[in-house]
């Protein structure tokens, strides 16, 4: 057992269908740089920061929720070190009960594309630019995102921290993602809303863009040579 009192079962794969996962093309030649997208609050809106605290726990702010939430539990869940049931059992520092099904249904019903991102990803796809998702997220929740927004229709999943047991900004997470997409560091453009994750990517020779909005991302992709000017 770990500090959370949980066993460490063998890390399970998500139930994402094979059709939702990135497949390395048979041809080894890279005709375009691959855009490796973070998911939460880069492509898809994260419900956690959009009323979650009020709607589920009647708290006044996200800050109030963080003050009583066990972040160690979520990080362990996000790495696949504990199960979803173990996460909900240790969700709060005082171990008050949590209705896990209510949490997951809330999340499922509120995932949505960030403004302009579906259109931008569709444009990239139409231009023949390969894309893949690299997400710090619990393995059981990745399918919730997929079911809600159909992410893989434009951005197939290449890396989920809950499967890999690694999280950004760990160097190993980026190396695992590069392996999953079959690219070298200089063949990838990484996009993330977290500056620390971008810095870690750059340290490995990966061109990184700090995401702020779809409108701000477009000229950055042009600078990176992914979209024409």
Short mmCIF file of C-alpha atoms in Angstrom, two decimals:
data_model
loop_
_atom_site.label_atom_id
_atom_site.label_comp_id
_atom_site.label_asym_id
_atom_site.label_seq_id
_atom_site.Cartn_x
_atom_site.Cartn_y
_atom_site.Cartn_z
CA UNK A 1 0.00 0.00 0.00
CA UNK A 2 1.08 3.57 -0.64
CA UNK A 3 0.60 6.79 1.35
CA UNK A 4 -3.04 6.84 0.25
CA UNK A 5 -3.58 3.35 1.62
CA UNK A 6 -4.10 1.94 -1.86
CA UNK A 7 -2.73 -1.12 -3.56
CA UNK A 8 -0.95 -0.66 -6.89
CA UNK A 9 -2.68 -2.94 -9.38
CA UNK A 10 -1.27 -3.59 -12.82
CA UNK A 11 -1.91 -0.45 -14.84
CA UNK A 12 -4.89 -1.01 -17.11
CA UNK A 13 -5.39 0.25 -20.63
CA UNK A 14 -8.27 2.60 -21.29
CA UNK A 15 -11.33 1.40 -23.09
CA UNK A 16 -10.56 3.75 -25.96
CA UNK A 17 -11.26 1.84 -29.17
CA UNK A 18 -8.36 1.12 -31.50
CA UNK A 19 -9.93 3.53 -33.98
CA UNK A 20 -9.41 6.39 -31.51
CA UNK A 21 -5.68 5.80 -31.16
CA UNK A 22 -2.87 7.28 -33.21
CA UNK A 23 -1.40 4.86 -35.73
CA UNK A 24 2.11 5.44 -37.03
CA UNK A 25 1.94 5.56 -40.86
CA UNK A 26 3.54 2.67 -42.72
CA UNK A 27 5.75 5.13 -44.60
CA UNK A 28 8.71 6.23 -42.49
CA UNK A 29 9.06 9.51 -44.40
CA UNK A 30 7.67 12.51 -42.52
CA UNK A 31 6.10 14.89 -45.03
CA UNK A 32 5.02 17.41 -42.39
CA UNK A 33 5.74 18.15 -38.77
CA UNK A 34 3.30 16.46 -36.42
CA UNK A 35 1.35 18.68 -34.02
CA UNK A 36 1.21 17.08 -30.58
CA UNK A 37 -1.65 18.61 -28.61
CA UNK A 38 -2.27 18.65 -24.90
CA UNK A 39 -5.99 18.02 -24.39
CA UNK A 40 -7.47 19.71 -21.31
CA UNK A 41 -7.80 23.48 -21.77
CA UNK A 42 -5.80 23.32 -24.99
CA UNK A 43 -8.26 21.51 -27.25
CA UNK A 44 -11.08 20.57 -24.88
CA UNK A 45 -12.55 22.75 -22.11
CA UNK A 46 -11.84 21.26 -18.66
CA UNK A 47 -15.12 21.15 -16.68
CA UNK A 48 -13.17 21.19 -13.41
CA UNK A 49 -12.49 24.90 -13.83
CA UNK A 50 -15.96 25.78 -15.13
CA UNK A 51 -18.40 25.50 -12.24
CA UNK A 52 -17.43 22.04 -10.97
CA UNK A 53 -16.82 23.32 -7.41
CA UNK A 54 -20.23 24.99 -7.20
CA UNK A 55 -22.37 22.50 -9.08
CA UNK A 56 -21.10 19.38 -7.30
CA UNK A 57 -19.93 20.57 -3.90
CA UNK A 58 -21.65 23.94 -3.38
CA UNK A 59 -18.33 25.70 -2.85
CA UNK A 60 -17.67 29.33 -3.68
CA UNK A 61 -14.50 28.89 -5.71
CA UNK A 62 -12.00 26.44 -7.15
CA UNK A 63 -9.59 27.71 -4.49
CA UNK A 64 -11.96 26.51 -1.76
CA UNK A 65 -12.14 23.09 -3.41
CA UNK A 66 -8.35 22.81 -3.66
CA UNK A 67 -8.09 23.65 0.05
CA UNK A 68 -9.92 20.44 1.01
CA UNK A 69 -9.23 18.20 -2.00
CA UNK A 70 -6.44 15.61 -1.83
CA UNK A 71 -4.29 16.52 -4.81
CA UNK A 72 -1.97 13.58 -4.12
CA UNK A 73 -4.91 11.28 -4.82
CA UNK A 74 -5.63 12.86 -8.20
CA UNK A 75 -1.97 12.76 -9.27
CA UNK A 76 -1.83 9.06 -8.36
CA UNK A 77 -5.05 8.45 -10.30
CA UNK A 78 -3.72 10.45 -13.24
CA UNK A 79 -0.62 8.22 -13.31
CA UNK A 80 -2.62 5.02 -13.05
CA UNK A 81 -1.21 4.21 -9.62
CA UNK A 82 -4.66 3.94 -8.03
CA UNK A 83 -8.05 2.99 -9.41
CA UNK A 84 -11.00 5.29 -9.90
CA UNK A 85 -12.69 3.79 -6.83
CA UNK A 86 -9.55 4.39 -4.75
CA UNK A 87 -9.39 7.95 -6.02
CA UNK A 88 -12.94 8.73 -4.95
CA UNK A 89 -12.32 7.08 -1.56
CA UNK A 90 -9.41 9.50 -1.02
CA UNK A 91 -10.84 12.48 -2.91
CA UNK A 92 -10.95 14.82 0.09
CA UNK A 93 -8.32 15.21 2.78
CA UNK A 94 -10.92 14.44 5.46
CA UNK A 95 -12.13 11.41 3.46
CA UNK A 96 -15.75 12.55 3.33
CA UNK A 97 -17.80 10.39 0.93
CA UNK A 98 -17.99 11.32 -2.75
CA UNK A 99 -20.55 10.13 -5.29
CA UNK A 100 -18.13 9.10 -8.02
CA UNK A 101 -20.82 8.39 -10.60
CA UNK A 102 -22.15 11.92 -10.17
CA UNK A 103 -18.67 13.33 -10.76
CA UNK A 104 -18.05 11.32 -13.92
CA UNK A 105 -21.49 12.06 -15.36
CA UNK A 106 -20.94 15.76 -14.69
CA UNK A 107 -17.63 15.66 -16.52
CA UNK A 108 -19.04 13.68 -19.44
CA UNK A 109 -21.88 16.14 -19.94
CA UNK A 110 -19.64 19.21 -19.96
CA UNK A 111 -16.62 18.38 -22.10
CA UNK A 112 -16.62 20.54 -25.21
CA UNK A 113 -14.20 21.87 -27.81
CA UNK A 114 -12.58 25.16 -26.91
CA UNK A 115 -13.73 28.03 -29.16
CA UNK A 116 -12.15 27.78 -32.59
CA UNK A 117 -10.19 24.61 -31.92
CA UNK A 118 -12.41 22.17 -33.80
CA UNK A 119 -12.23 24.45 -36.82
CA UNK A 120 -8.46 24.88 -36.57
CA UNK A 121 -7.86 21.15 -36.17
CA UNK A 122 -10.16 20.48 -39.11
CA UNK A 123 -8.13 22.93 -41.19
CA UNK A 124 -4.90 21.20 -40.16
CA UNK A 125 -6.37 17.82 -41.07
CA UNK A 126 -7.47 19.16 -44.45
CA UNK A 127 -3.95 20.45 -45.07
CA UNK A 128 -2.54 16.98 -44.40
CA UNK A 129 -0.92 17.92 -41.10
CA UNK A 130 -0.73 14.91 -38.75
CA UNK A 131 -1.97 15.50 -35.21
CA UNK A 132 -1.98 13.49 -31.98
CA UNK A 133 -3.06 13.98 -28.37
CA UNK A 134 -0.73 13.85 -25.36
CA UNK A 135 -2.77 14.14 -22.18
CA UNK A 136 -2.14 14.16 -18.46
CA UNK A 137 -5.43 12.47 -17.60
CA UNK A 138 -6.76 9.42 -15.76
CA UNK A 139 -7.09 6.38 -18.00
CA UNK A 140 -10.78 5.76 -17.20
CA UNK A 141 -11.69 9.35 -18.05
CA UNK A 142 -10.09 9.59 -21.49
CA UNK A 143 -13.01 7.64 -23.00
CA UNK A 144 -15.41 10.16 -21.42
CA UNK A 145 -13.70 12.91 -23.39
CA UNK A 146 -13.71 10.83 -26.55
CA UNK A 147 -17.41 10.00 -26.23
CA UNK A 148 -18.32 13.62 -25.57
CA UNK A 149 -16.41 15.42 -28.33
CA UNK A 150 -15.14 12.75 -30.73
CA UNK A 151 -11.60 14.06 -30.35
CA UNK A 152 -9.96 11.26 -32.34
CA UNK A 153 -11.87 12.19 -35.50
CA UNK A 154 -9.36 15.03 -35.77
CA UNK A 155 -6.76 14.40 -33.05
CA UNK A 156 -6.19 10.71 -32.28
CA UNK A 157 -4.88 9.71 -28.87
CA UNK A 158 -1.15 8.90 -28.64
CA UNK A 159 -0.37 9.29 -24.93
CA UNK A 160 -2.49 9.20 -21.76
CA UNK A 161 -0.64 9.54 -18.46
CA UNK A 162 -2.92 7.04 -16.75
CA UNK A 163 -1.79 4.37 -19.20
CA UNK A 164 1.88 5.29 -19.33
CA UNK A 165 2.46 5.92 -15.62
CA UNK A 166 4.23 9.15 -16.57
CA UNK A 167 3.07 12.76 -16.47
CA UNK A 168 4.23 15.94 -18.12
CA UNK A 169 6.62 17.63 -17.44
CA UNK A 170 8.62 14.42 -16.83
CA UNK A 171 11.09 13.92 -19.72
CA UNK A 172 10.02 10.29 -19.91
CA UNK A 173 6.48 11.33 -20.78
CA UNK A 174 7.64 13.22 -23.87
CA UNK A 175 9.95 10.40 -24.93
CA UNK A 176 7.05 7.96 -24.64
CA UNK A 177 4.86 10.27 -26.72
CA UNK A 178 7.54 10.63 -29.40
CA UNK A 179 7.81 6.85 -29.57
CA UNK A 180 4.04 6.53 -29.86
CA UNK A 181 3.90 8.89 -32.84
CA UNK A 182 7.08 7.54 -34.46
CA UNK A 183 8.77 10.94 -34.67
CA UNK A 184 12.02 12.58 -33.62
CA UNK A 185 11.91 15.65 -31.40
CA UNK A 186 12.62 17.97 -34.34
CA UNK A 187 9.66 16.53 -36.27
CA UNK A 188 7.09 17.57 -33.68
CA UNK A 189 5.42 20.81 -32.61
CA UNK A 190 4.01 20.55 -29.09
CA UNK A 191 1.06 22.71 -27.95
CA UNK A 192 0.11 23.04 -24.27
CA UNK A 193 -1.57 25.62 -22.04
CA UNK A 194 0.94 24.99 -19.23
CA UNK A 195 4.22 26.94 -19.65
CA UNK A 196 6.13 24.40 -17.53
CA UNK A 197 5.14 21.62 -19.92
CA UNK A 198 6.29 23.71 -22.87
CA UNK A 199 9.64 24.42 -21.21
CA UNK A 200 10.17 20.71 -20.55
CA UNK A 201 9.45 19.90 -24.20
CA UNK A 202 11.90 22.53 -25.41
CA UNK A 203 14.58 21.07 -23.14
CA UNK A 204 14.29 17.89 -25.22
CA UNK A 205 14.54 19.73 -28.54
CA UNK A 206 10.81 19.84 -29.24
CA UNK A 207 9.40 23.07 -30.65
CA UNK A 208 6.69 24.10 -28.18
CA UNK A 209 3.87 26.62 -28.31
CA UNK A 210 2.21 27.97 -25.17
CA UNK A 211 -1.51 27.79 -25.96
CA UNK A 212 -3.64 30.84 -25.17
CA UNK A 213 -6.44 30.68 -27.73
CA UNK A 214 -7.18 29.28 -31.17
CA UNK A 215 -6.72 32.74 -32.67
CA UNK A 216 -3.31 33.16 -31.04
CA UNK A 217 -2.27 29.63 -32.00
CA UNK A 218 -2.70 30.14 -35.75
CA UNK A 219 0.26 32.55 -36.25
CA UNK A 220 2.39 30.35 -34.00
CA UNK A 221 1.67 27.34 -36.21
CA UNK A 222 2.59 29.48 -39.21
CA UNK A 223 5.86 30.42 -37.53
CA UNK A 224 6.55 26.75 -36.91
CA UNK A 225 6.03 26.00 -40.60
CA UNK A 226 2.93 23.89 -40.03
CA UNK A 227 0.44 26.26 -41.67
CA UNK A 228 1.19 28.52 -44.66
CA UNK A 229 1.48 32.22 -43.92
#
